[in-house]
PDB file of C-alpha atoms in Angstrom:
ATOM      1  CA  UNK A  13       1.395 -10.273 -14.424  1.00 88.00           C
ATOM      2  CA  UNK A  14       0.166  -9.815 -11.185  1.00 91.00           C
ATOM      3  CA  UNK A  15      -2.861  -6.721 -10.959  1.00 94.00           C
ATOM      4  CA  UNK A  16      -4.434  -5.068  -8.198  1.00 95.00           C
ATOM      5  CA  UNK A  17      -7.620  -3.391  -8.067  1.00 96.00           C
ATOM      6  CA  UNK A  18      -9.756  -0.608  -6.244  1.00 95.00           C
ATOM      7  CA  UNK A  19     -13.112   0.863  -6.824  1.00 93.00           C
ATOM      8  CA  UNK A  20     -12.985   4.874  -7.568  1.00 91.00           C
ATOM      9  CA  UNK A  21     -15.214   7.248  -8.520  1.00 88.00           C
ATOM     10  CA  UNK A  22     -14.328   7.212 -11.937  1.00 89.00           C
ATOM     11  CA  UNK A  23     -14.627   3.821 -12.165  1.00 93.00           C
ATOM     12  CA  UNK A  24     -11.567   0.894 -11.066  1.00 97.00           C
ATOM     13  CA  UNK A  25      -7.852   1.973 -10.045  1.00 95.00           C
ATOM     14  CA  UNK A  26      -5.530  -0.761 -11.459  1.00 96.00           C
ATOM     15  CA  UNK A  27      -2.240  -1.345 -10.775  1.00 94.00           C
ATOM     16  CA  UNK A  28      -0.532  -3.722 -12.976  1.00 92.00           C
ATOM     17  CA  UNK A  29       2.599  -5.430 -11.867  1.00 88.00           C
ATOM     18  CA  UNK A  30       4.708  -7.272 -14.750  1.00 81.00           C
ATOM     19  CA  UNK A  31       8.288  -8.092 -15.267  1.00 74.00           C
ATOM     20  CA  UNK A  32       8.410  -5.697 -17.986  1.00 75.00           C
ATOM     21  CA  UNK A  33       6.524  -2.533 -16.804  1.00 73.00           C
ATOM     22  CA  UNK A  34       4.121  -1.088 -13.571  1.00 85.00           C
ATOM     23  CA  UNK A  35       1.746   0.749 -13.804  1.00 89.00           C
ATOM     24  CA  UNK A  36      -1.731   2.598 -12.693  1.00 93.00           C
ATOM     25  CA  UNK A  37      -4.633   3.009 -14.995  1.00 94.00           C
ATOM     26  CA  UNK A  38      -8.218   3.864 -14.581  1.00 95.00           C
ATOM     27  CA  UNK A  39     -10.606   1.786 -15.844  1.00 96.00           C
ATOM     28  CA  UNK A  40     -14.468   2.293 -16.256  1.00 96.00           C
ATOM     29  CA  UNK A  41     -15.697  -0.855 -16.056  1.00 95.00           C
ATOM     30  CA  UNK A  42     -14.093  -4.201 -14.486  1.00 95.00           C
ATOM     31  CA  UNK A  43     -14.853  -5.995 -17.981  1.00 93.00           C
ATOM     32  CA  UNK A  44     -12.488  -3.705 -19.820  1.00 95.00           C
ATOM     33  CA  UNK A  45      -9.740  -5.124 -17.337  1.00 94.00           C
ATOM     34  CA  UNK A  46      -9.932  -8.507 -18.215  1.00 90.00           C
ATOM     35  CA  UNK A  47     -10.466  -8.209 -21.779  1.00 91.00           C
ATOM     36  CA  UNK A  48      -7.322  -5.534 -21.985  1.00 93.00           C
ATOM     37  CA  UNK A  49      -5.238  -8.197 -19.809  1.00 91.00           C
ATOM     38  CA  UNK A  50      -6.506 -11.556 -20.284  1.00 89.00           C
ATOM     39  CA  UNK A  51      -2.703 -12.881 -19.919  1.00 87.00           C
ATOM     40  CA  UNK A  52      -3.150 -11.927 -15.797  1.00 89.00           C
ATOM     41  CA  UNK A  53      -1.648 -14.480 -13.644  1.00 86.00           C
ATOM     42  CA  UNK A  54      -3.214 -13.623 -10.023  1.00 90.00           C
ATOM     43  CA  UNK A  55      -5.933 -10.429  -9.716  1.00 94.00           C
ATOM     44  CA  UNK A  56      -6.353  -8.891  -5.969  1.00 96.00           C
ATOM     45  CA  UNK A  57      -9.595  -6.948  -5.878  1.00 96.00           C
ATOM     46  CA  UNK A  58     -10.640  -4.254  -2.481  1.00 95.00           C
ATOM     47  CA  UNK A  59     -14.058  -5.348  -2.886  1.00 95.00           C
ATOM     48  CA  UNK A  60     -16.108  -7.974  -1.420  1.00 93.00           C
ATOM     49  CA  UNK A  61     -17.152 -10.999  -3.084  1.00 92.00           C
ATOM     50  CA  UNK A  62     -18.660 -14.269  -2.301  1.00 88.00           C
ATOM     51  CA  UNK A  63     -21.794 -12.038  -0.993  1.00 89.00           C
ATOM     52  CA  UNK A  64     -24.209 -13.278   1.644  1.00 84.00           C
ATOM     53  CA  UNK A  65     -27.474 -14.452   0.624  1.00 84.00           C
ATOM     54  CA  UNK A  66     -30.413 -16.490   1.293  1.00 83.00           C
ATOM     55  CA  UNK A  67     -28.414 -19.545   1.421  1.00 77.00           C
ATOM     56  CA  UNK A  68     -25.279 -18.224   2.757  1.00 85.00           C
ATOM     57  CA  UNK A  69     -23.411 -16.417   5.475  1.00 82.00           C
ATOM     58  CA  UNK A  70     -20.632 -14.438   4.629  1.00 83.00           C
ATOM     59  CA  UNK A  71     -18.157 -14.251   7.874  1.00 84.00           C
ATOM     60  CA  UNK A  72     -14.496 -13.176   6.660  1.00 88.00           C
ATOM     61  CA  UNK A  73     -15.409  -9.437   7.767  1.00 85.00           C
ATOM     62  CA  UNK A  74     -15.903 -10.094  11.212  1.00 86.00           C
ATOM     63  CA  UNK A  75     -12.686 -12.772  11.278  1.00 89.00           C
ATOM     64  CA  UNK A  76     -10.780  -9.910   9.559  1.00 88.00           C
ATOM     65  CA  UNK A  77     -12.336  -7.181  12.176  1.00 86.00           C
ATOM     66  CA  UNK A  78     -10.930  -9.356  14.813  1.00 88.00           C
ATOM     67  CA  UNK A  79      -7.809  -9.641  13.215  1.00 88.00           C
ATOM     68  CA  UNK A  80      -6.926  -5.713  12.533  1.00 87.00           C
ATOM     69  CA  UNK A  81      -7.841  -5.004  16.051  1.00 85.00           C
ATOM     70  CA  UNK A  82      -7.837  -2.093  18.267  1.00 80.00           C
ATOM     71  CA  UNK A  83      -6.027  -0.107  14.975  1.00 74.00           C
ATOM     72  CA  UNK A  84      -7.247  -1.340  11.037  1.00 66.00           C
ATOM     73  CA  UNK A  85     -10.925  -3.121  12.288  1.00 68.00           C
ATOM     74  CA  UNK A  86     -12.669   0.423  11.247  1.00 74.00           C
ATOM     75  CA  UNK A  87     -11.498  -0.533   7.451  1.00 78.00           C
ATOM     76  CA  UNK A  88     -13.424  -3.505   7.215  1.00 81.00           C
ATOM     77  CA  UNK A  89     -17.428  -3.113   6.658  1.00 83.00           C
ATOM     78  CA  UNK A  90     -19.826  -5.960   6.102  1.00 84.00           C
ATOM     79  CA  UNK A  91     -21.120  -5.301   2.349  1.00 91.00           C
ATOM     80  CA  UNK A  92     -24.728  -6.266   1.385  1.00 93.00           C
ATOM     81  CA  UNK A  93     -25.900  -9.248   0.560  1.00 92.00           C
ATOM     82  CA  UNK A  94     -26.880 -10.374  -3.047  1.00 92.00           C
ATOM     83  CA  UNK A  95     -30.453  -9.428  -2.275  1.00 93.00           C
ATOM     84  CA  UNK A  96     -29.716  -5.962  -0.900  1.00 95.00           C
ATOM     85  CA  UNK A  97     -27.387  -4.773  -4.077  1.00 93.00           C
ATOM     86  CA  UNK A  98     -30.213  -4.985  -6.604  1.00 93.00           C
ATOM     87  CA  UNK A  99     -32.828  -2.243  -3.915  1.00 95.00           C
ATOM     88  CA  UNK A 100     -33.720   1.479  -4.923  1.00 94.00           C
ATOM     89  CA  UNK A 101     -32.254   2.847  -1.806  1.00 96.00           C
ATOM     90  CA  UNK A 102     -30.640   2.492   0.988  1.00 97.00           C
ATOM     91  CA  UNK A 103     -33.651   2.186   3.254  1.00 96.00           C
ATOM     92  CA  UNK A 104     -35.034  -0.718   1.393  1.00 97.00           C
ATOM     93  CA  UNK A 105     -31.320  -2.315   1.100  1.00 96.00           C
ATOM     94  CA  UNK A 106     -30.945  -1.543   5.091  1.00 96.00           C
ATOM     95  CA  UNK A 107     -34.303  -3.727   5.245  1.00 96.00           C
ATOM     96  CA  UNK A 108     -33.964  -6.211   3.089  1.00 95.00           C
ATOM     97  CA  UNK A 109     -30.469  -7.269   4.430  1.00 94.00           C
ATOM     98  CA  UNK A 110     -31.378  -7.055   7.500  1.00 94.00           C
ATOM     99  CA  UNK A 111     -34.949  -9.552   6.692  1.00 93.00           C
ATOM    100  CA  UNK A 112     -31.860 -11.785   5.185  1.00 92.00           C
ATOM    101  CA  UNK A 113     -28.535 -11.893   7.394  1.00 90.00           C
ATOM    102  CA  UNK A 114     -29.977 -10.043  10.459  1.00 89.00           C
ATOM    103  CA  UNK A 115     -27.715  -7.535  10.314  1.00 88.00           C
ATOM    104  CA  UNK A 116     -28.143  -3.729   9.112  1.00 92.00           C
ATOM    105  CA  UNK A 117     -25.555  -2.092   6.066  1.00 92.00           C
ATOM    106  CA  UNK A 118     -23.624   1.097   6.522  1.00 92.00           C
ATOM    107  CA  UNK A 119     -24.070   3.819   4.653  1.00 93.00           C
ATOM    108  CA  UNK A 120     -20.292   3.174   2.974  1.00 89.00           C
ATOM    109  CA  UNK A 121     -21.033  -0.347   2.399  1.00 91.00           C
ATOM    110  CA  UNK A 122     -24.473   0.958   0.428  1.00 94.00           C
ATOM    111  CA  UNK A 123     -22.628   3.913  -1.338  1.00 93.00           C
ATOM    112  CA  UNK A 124     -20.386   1.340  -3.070  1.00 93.00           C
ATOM    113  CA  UNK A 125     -23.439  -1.020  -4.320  1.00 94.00           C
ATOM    114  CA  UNK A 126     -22.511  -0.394  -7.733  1.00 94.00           C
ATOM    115  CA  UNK A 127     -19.307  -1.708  -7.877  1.00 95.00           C
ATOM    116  CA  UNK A 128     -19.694  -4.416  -5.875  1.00 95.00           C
ATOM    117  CA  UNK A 129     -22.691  -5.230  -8.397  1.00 95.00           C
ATOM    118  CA  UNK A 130     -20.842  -4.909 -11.115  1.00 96.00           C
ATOM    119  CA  UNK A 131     -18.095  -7.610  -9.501  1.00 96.00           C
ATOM    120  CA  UNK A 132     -20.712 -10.153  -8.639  1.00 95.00           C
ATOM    121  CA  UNK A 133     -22.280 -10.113 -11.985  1.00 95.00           C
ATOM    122  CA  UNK A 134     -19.027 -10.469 -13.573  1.00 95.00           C
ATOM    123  CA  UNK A 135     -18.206 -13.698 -11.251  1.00 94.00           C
ATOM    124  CA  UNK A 136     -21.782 -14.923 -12.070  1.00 93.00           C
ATOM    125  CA  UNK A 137     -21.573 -13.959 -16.125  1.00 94.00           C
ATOM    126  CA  UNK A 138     -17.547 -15.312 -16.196  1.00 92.00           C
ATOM    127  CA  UNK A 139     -17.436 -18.033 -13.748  1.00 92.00           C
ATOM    128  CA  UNK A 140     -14.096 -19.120 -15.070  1.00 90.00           C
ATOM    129  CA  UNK A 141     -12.448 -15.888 -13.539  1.00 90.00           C
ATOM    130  CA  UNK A 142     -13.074 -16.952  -9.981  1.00 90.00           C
ATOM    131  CA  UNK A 143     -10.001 -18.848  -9.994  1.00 90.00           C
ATOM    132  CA  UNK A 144      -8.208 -16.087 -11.020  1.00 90.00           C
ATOM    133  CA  UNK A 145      -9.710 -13.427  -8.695  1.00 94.00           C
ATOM    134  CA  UNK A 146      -8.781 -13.205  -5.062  1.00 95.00           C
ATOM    135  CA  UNK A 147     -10.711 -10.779  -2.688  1.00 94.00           C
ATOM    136  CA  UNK A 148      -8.045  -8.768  -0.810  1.00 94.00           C
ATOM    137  CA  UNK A 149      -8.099  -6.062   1.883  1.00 92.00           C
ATOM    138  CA  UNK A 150      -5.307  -3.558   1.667  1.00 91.00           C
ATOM    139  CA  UNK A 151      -4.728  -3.117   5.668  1.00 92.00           C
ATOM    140  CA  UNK A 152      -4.834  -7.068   5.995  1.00 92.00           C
ATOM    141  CA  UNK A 153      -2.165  -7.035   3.354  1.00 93.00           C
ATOM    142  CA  UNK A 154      -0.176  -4.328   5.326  1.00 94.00           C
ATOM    143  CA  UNK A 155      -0.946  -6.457   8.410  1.00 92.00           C
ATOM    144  CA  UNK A 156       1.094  -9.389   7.017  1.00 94.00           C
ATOM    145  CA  UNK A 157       3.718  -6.589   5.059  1.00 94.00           C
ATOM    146  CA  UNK A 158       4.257  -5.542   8.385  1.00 94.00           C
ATOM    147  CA  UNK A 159       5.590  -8.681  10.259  1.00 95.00           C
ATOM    148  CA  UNK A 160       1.529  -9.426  11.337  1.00 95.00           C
ATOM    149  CA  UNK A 161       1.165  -5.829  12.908  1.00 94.00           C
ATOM    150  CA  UNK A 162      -1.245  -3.469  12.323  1.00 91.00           C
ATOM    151  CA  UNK A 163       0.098  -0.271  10.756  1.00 92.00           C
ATOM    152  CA  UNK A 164      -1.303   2.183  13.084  1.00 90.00           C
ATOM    153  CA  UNK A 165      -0.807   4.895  11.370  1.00 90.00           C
ATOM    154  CA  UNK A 166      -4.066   6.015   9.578  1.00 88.00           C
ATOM    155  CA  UNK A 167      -3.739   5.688   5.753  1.00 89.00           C
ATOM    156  CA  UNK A 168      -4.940   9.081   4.829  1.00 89.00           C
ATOM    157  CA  UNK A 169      -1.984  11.065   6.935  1.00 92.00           C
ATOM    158  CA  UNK A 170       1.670  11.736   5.374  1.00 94.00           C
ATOM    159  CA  UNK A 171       2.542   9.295   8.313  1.00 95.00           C
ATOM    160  CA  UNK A 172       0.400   6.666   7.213  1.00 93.00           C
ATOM    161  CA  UNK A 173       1.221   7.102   3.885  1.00 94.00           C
ATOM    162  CA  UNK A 174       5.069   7.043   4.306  1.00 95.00           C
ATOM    163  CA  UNK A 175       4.886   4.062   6.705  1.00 95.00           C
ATOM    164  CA  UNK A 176       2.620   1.771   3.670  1.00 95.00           C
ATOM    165  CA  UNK A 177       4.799   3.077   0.712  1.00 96.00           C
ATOM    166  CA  UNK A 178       8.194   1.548   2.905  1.00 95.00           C
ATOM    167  CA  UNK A 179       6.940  -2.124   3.300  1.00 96.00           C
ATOM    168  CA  UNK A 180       5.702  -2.194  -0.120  1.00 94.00           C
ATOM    169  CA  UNK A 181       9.224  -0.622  -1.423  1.00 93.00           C
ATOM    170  CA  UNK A 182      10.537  -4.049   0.565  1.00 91.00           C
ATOM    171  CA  UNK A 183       8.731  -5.990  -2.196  1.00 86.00           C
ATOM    172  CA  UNK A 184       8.711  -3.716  -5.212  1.00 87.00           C
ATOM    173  CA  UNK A 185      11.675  -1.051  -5.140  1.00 89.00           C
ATOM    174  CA  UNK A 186       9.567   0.809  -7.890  1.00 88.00           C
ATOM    175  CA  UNK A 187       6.990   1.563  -5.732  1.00 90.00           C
ATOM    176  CA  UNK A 188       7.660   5.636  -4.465  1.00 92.00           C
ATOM    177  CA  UNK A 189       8.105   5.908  -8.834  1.00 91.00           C
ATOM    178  CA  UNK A 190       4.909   4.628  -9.612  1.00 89.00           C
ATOM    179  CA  UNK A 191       2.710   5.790  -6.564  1.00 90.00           C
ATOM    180  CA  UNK A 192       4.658   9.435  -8.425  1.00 91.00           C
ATOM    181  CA  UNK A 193       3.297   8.814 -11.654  1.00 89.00           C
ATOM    182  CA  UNK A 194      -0.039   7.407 -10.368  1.00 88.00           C
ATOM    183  CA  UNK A 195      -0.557  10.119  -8.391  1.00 86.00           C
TER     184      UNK A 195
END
């Protein structure tokens, strides 16, 4: 079982790819995924981890950035570091990661403290599941879907939307039913 997973606002979208049965659910917390599918071969997560801190600089986002260029680089925002996810508010996380890395946080990358929180204390707490977990950016994966082109097309337009669903269907034909029932 392969499963994918994206922060919402209701908690974690999860789509779960077996041999027997896909899926989308909606989790609330990440724990609740792994202890409902503990038999998970390979887990893709859209969220940052391996967070820059004191002692280390995080630089994937800006190789990525480079990569997705002139289209997808918008997609990709530098989260905050360790430090900077446990502040009140955003003006003492914009100052405290910028004290650390030297580098301000957008508003985006603050908004989604929480669950990037949640999946670094779960990586601390469970350190076994880092070999299981792989962070992984949905326009980098069309990038590669897509012969190593960007899709241009913005995600949120029918366009967009068509053009994503079509490489995926190239990979699993049961895509257009499931994005159906997800939806």
């Amino acid at each position: 079982m392969i499963i994918g997973i994206d922060g919402c606002r209701s908690g974690w979208c999860v789509c779960l790819l077996g041999s027997e049965c896909s899926e989308v659910k909606l989790f609330s917390s990440l724990h609740k995924v792994f202890t409902d599918y503990p038999e998970a071969d390979r887990i893709f997560i859209d969220m940052p981890m391996g967070l820059s801190d004191k002692g280390f600089r995080r630089t994937i986002d800006s190789e990525l950035r480079a990569l997705l260029k002139p289209h997808g680089h918008h997609s990709v925002f530098t989260p905050p570091c360790r430090e900077a996810l446990e502040a009140g508010s955003y003006g003492e996380a914009l100052s405290m990661n910028r004290s650390i890395t030297g580098k301000g946080i957008s508003i985006q990358a603050w908004n989604l403290s929480p669950r990037i929180r949640e999946l670094d204390h779960l990586l601390q707490d469970k350190p076994l599941l880092r070999d299981k977990i792989y962070e992984s950016h949905p326009e980098t994966c069309f990038y590669f879907l897509n012969g190593e082109k960007v899709v241009t097309t913005g995600k949120k337009t029918l366009d967009g939307r068509t053009s994503r669903l079509h490489l995926l269907k190239g990979f699993e034909p049961e895509t257009q039913a499931i994005y159906e029932r997800a939806m």
